Structure formats: C-alpha cells, structure tokens
Short mmCIF file of C-alpha atoms in Angstrom, two decimals:
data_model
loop_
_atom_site.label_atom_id
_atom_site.label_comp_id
_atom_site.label_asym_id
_atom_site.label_seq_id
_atom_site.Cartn_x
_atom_site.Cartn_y
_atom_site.Cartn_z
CA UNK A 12 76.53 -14.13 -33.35
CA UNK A 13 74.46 -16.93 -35.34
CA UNK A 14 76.52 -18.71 -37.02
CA UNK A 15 74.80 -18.47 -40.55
CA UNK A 16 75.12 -14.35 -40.18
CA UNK A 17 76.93 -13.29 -43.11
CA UNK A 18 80.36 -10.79 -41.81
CA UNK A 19 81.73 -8.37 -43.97
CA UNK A 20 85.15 -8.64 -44.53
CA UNK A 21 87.23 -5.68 -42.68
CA UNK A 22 87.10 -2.17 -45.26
CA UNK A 23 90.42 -0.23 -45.93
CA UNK A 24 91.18 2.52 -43.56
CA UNK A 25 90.43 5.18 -45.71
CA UNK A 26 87.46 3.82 -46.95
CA UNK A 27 83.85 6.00 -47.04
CA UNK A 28 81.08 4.39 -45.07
CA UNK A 29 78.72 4.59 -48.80
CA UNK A 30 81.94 2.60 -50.00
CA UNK A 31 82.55 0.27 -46.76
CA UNK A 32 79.88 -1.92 -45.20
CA UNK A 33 76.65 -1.02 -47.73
CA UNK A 34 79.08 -0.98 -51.19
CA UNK A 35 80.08 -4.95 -49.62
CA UNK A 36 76.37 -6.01 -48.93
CA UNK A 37 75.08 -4.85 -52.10
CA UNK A 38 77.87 -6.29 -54.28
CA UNK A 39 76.93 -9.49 -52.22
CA UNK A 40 73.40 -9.08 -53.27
CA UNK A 41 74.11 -8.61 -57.16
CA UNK A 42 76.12 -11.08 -57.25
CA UNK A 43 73.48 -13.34 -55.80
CA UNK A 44 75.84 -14.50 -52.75
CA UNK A 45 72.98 -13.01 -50.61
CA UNK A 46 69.66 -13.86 -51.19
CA UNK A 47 65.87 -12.39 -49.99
CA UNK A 48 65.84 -13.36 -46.42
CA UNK A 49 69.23 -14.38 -45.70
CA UNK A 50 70.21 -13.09 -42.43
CA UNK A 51 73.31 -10.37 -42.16
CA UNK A 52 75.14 -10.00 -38.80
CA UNK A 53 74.06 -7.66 -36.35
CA UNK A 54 75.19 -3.98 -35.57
CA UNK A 55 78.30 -4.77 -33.06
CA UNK A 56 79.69 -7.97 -35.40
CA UNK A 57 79.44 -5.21 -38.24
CA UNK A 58 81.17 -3.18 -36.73
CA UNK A 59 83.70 -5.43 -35.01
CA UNK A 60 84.80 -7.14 -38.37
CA UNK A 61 84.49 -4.20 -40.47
CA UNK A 62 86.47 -1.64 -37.99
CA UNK A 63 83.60 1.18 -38.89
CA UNK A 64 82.12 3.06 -36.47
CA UNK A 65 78.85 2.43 -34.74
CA UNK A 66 77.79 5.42 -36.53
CA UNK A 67 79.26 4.68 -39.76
CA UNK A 68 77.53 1.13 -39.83
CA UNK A 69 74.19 2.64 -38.73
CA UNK A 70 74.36 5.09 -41.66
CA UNK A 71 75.46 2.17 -43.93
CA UNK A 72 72.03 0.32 -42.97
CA UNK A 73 69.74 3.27 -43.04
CA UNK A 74 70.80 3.76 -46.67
CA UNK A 75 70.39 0.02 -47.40
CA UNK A 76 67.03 -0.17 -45.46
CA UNK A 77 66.00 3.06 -47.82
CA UNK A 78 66.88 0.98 -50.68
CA UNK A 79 64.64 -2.04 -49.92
CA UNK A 80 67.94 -4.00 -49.87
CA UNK A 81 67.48 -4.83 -45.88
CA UNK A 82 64.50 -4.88 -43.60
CA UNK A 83 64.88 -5.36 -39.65
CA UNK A 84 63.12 -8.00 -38.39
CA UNK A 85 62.44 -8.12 -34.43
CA UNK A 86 61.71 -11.44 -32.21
CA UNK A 87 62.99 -14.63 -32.73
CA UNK A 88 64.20 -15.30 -36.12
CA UNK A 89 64.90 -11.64 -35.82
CA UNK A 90 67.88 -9.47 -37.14
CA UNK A 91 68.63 -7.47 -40.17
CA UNK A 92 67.89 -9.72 -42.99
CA UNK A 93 68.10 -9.05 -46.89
CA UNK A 94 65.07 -7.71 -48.12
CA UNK A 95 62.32 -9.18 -50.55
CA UNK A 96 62.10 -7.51 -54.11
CA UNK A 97 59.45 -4.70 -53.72
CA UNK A 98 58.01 -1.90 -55.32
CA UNK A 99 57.50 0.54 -52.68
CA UNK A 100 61.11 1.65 -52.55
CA UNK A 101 60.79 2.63 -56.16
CA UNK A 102 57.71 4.21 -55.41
CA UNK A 103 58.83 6.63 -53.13
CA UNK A 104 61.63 7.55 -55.75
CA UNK A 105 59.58 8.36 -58.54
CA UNK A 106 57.03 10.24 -56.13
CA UNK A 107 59.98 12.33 -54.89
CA UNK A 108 61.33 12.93 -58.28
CA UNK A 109 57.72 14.21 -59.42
CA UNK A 110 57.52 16.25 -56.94
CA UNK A 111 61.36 17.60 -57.47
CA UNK A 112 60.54 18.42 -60.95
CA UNK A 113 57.55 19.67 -61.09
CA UNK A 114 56.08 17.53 -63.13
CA UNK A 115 51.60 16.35 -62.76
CA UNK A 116 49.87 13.72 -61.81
CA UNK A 117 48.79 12.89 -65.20
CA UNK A 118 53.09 11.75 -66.15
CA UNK A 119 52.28 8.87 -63.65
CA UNK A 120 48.83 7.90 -65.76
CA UNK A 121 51.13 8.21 -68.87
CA UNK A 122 53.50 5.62 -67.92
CA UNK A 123 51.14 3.80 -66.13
CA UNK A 124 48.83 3.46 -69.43
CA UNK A 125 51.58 2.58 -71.42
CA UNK A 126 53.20 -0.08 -69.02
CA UNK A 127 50.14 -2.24 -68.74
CA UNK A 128 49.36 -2.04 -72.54
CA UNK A 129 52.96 -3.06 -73.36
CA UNK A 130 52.04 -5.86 -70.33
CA UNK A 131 49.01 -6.81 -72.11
CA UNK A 132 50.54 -7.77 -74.97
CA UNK A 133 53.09 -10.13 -73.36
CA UNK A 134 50.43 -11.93 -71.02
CA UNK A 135 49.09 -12.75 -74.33
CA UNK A 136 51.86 -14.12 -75.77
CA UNK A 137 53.52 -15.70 -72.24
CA UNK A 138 50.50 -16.67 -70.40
CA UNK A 139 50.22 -19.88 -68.25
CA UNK A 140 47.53 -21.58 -67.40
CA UNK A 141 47.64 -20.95 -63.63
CA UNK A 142 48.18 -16.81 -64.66
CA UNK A 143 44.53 -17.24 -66.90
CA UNK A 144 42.79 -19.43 -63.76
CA UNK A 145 44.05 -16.95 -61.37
CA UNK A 146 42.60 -13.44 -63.91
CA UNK A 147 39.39 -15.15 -64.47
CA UNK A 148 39.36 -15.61 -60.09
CA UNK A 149 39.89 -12.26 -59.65
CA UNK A 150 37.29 -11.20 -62.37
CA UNK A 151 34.50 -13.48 -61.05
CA UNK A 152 35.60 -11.75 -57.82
CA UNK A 153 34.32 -8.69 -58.99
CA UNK A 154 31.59 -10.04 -60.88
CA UNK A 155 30.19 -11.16 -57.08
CA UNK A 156 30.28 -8.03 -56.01
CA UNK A 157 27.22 -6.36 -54.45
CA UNK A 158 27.89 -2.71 -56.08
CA UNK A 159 25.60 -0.70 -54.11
CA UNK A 160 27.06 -1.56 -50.28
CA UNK A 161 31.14 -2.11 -52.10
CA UNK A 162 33.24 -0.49 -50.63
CA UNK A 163 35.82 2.01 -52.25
CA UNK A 164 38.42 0.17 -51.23
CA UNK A 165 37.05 -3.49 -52.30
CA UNK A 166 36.17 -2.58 -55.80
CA UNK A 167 39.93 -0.48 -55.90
CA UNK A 168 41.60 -3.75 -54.54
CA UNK A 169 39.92 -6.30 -57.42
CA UNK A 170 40.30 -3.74 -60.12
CA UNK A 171 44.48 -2.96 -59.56
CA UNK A 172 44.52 -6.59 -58.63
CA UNK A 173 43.41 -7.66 -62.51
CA UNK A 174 45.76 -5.37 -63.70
CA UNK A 175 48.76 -6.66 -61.61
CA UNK A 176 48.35 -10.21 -62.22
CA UNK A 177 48.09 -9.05 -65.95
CA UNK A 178 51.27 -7.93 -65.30
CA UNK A 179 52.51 -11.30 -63.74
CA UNK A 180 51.40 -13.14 -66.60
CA UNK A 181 53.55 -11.47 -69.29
CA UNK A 182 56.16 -12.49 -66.75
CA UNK A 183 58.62 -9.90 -66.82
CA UNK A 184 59.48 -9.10 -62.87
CA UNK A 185 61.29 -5.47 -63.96
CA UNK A 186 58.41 -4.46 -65.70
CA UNK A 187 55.98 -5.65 -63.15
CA UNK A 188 57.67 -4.22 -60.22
CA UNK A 189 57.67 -0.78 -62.12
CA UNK A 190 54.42 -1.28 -62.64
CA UNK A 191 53.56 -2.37 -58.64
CA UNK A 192 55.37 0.97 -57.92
CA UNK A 193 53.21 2.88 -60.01
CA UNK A 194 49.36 1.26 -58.94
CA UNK A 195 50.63 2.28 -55.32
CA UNK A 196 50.91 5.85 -56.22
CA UNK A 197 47.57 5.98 -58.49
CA UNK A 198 45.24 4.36 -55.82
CA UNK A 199 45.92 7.67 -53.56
CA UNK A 200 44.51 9.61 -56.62
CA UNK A 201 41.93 7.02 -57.26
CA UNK A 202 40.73 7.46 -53.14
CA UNK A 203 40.05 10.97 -54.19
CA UNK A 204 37.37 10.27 -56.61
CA UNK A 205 35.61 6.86 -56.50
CA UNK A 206 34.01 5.76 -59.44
CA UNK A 207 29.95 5.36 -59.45
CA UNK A 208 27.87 2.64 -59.70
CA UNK A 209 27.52 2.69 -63.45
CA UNK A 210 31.51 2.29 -63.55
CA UNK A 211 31.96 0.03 -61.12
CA UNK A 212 29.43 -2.80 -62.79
CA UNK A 213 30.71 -1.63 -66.38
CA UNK A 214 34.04 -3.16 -65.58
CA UNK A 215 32.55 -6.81 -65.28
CA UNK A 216 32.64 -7.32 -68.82
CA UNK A 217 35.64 -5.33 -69.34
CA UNK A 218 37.52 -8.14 -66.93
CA UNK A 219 35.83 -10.70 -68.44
CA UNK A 220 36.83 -9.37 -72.51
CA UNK A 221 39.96 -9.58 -71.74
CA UNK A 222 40.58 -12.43 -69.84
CA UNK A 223 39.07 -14.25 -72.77
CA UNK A 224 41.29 -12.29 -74.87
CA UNK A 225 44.55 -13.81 -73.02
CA UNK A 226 42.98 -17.33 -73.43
CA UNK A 227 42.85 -16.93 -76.82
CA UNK A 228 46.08 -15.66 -77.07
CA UNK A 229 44.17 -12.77 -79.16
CA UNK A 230 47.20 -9.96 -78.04
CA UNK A 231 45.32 -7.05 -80.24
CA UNK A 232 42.05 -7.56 -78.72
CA UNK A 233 43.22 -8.16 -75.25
CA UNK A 234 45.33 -4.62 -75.91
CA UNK A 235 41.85 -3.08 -77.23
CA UNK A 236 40.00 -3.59 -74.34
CA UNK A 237 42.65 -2.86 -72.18
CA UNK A 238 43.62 0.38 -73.59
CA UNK A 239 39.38 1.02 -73.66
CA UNK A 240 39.47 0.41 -70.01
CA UNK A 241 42.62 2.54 -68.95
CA UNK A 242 41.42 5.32 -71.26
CA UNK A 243 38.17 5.52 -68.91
CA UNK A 244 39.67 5.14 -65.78
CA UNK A 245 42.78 7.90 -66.77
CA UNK A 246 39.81 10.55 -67.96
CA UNK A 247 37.94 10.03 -64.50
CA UNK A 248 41.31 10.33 -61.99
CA UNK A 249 42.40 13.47 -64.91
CA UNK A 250 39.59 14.89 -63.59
CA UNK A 251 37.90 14.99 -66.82
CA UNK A 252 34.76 13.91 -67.89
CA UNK A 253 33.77 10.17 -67.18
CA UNK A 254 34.77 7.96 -70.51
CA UNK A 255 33.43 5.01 -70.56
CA UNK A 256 34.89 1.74 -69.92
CA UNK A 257 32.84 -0.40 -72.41
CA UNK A 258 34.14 -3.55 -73.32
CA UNK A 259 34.80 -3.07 -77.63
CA UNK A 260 34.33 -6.22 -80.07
#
C-alpha cells in the first residue's frame, strides 16, 4: 500500500456502509484533510482497516464516484484519488430532477439567464486584468472566425466559452460551477438548432460590447448587452422566433 494512501480508521460494528467508509472520506474532504488529487487507499486496505465488506466498500465508492468526490485513475500514478471540483456531477442531478418533475426545457434557460446576468454584474465589479485579457482572447477568437465553413461545434465552443470565463471573472466558484453544470445541459439543446450565419457574425460585437463593458467597470451596460444577447439566444433554443442579438448603446 503507498505509503501516502490515506486509511480510514476501522467503523463501528453496527455501522451502515452510507455511514462507514464514504460518511469518513467525505468528512475528510470538508474538512479539507483531503484535497483534489490526493490519493485514498485501495479496495483491499479499505477494507482491511475498515472491517467492511468487499461489497460494502465497493458500494461506498460507487456512491462517492457518483458524487464527483473520487475518480479512479488506472496506470502508474494510478488508484482511487479525490476528485477535482466539477460540474458534471451536478449536471446530471438537475437533469434527473427535470426530468422527475416534469418540469421543460425552458426552467434550465430561466436559471441559466438569470445566473450569468447576476455573473455579469460581479465580473464588473471583481474583474482582473488577466479575466479581461483572457474575454477579449476568446472574443477576437470568434471575431477570426470564417462563418460560412464554422463549424457548429466551433462557434458553440467560443460562444459558452465567453460566457464561462464571464463567469470566472466575477469569481465566485459556487456560482460558476452551477453555472458550468447548466452550459453542459443547454449545448445538447443548442446541437438541435444551430444558429445561421446572420447570428453567428451578429455576436462579434455583442462579445466585443461587453468585454469593453467589464473594462470599464460599466456593470449596467455590461448587464444590457448581456441580457440582449441571452434574450436572443433563449428565443432561438425556445423554439421561438429568432430575436436578435444586437449589441444596444
């Protein structure tokens, strides 16, 4: 067993696997004892020094590798290591709970609208000047673009890209992960109906507007032509008519 493996301590007889070995490894990650990467002993030393079953510890790490708490890891260097912070986890959780209740597509543009707003207005107050070099990157990105041989999948990529490192820059990680978790689940709607060529070069100057916005620190006007570029693209995956994403004064 490597010797920087961390070992449960052994659980109380009557103790519930959900209680045992993954109750331990996640009070070891919120308490920060276990950090992103660290490595955690393997299957047998679990369940050696825990006195669970084989079965009991493999349940224990399906439910943590569900979580996003652990990721296995094969080759050298391998084992089952903490995971990184991620959104797909929470993804899957809010896709399942849409589904579970019932509840349209058009809940996920609601919160997604409202999230990167809200985001919007804290890049303008928060931004550094690394987030700004890296926004007006990604917009000149796009600018470069050849629109008429683009792919879906290349204009999709530069467009949630701007939004997510708008995100980054208001530098909040709870509310950016939420938001990560949400872009996953609205590029699957945005596959289904690619925008045009009129969109896609429309959104030049709405990148542009509000980077210079952010470098202003101008939070309404970077909000304006946010919320006048969400507003477009939430009509067209509504299936609605196409709004358009014209950058206002």
């Amino acid at each position: 067993m490597p010797t920087d493996a961390h070992v449960p301590p052994p659980m109380p007889p009557r103790s519930r696997v959900s209680d045992g070995v993954a109750a331990h490894i996640q009070q070891e990650i919120r308490r920060r004892r276990l950090q992103p990467g660290d490595r955690i002993c393997a299957e047998r030393d679990l369940q050696a020094a825990t006195g669970v079953s084989r079965a009991g510890v493999r349940e224990s790490l399906r439910m943590l590798e569900h979580e996003g708490l652990i990721r296995t890891k094969t080759g050298p260097g391998g084992g089952i290591l903490v995971g990184e912070p991620a959104a797909a986890p929470l993804g899957r959780t809010v896709e399942a709970f849409r589904h579970l209740s019932g509840t349209g597509p058009e809940t996920l543009l609601d919160a997604w609208f409202e999230l990167t707003v809200t985001c919007t207005r804290l890049a303008a107050e928060r931004a550094q000047a690394h987030d700004l070099v890296e926004l007006r990157r990604i917009a000149d990105a796009y600018r470069a673009l050849d629109f008429g041989s683009a792919s879906f999948d290349s204009v999709a990529r530069l467009n949630l890209g701007f939004i997510r490192r708008t995100a980054g820059a208001a530098h909040n990680p709870i509310l950016s992960l939420f938001l990560d978790a949400l872009i996953d689940l609205i590029y699957s709607a945005a596959a289904a109906r690619p925008p045009n060529l009129a969109q896609r070069r429309e959104l030049v100057g709405v990148h542009d507007g509000i980077v210079q916005a952010l470098e202003n620190g101008d939070a309404d006007a970077a909000v304006r032509r946010m919320t006048r570029h969400l507003f477009a693209v939430r009509t067209l995956l509504s299936g609605g008519s196409q709004g358009t994403a014209t950058d206002p004064v």
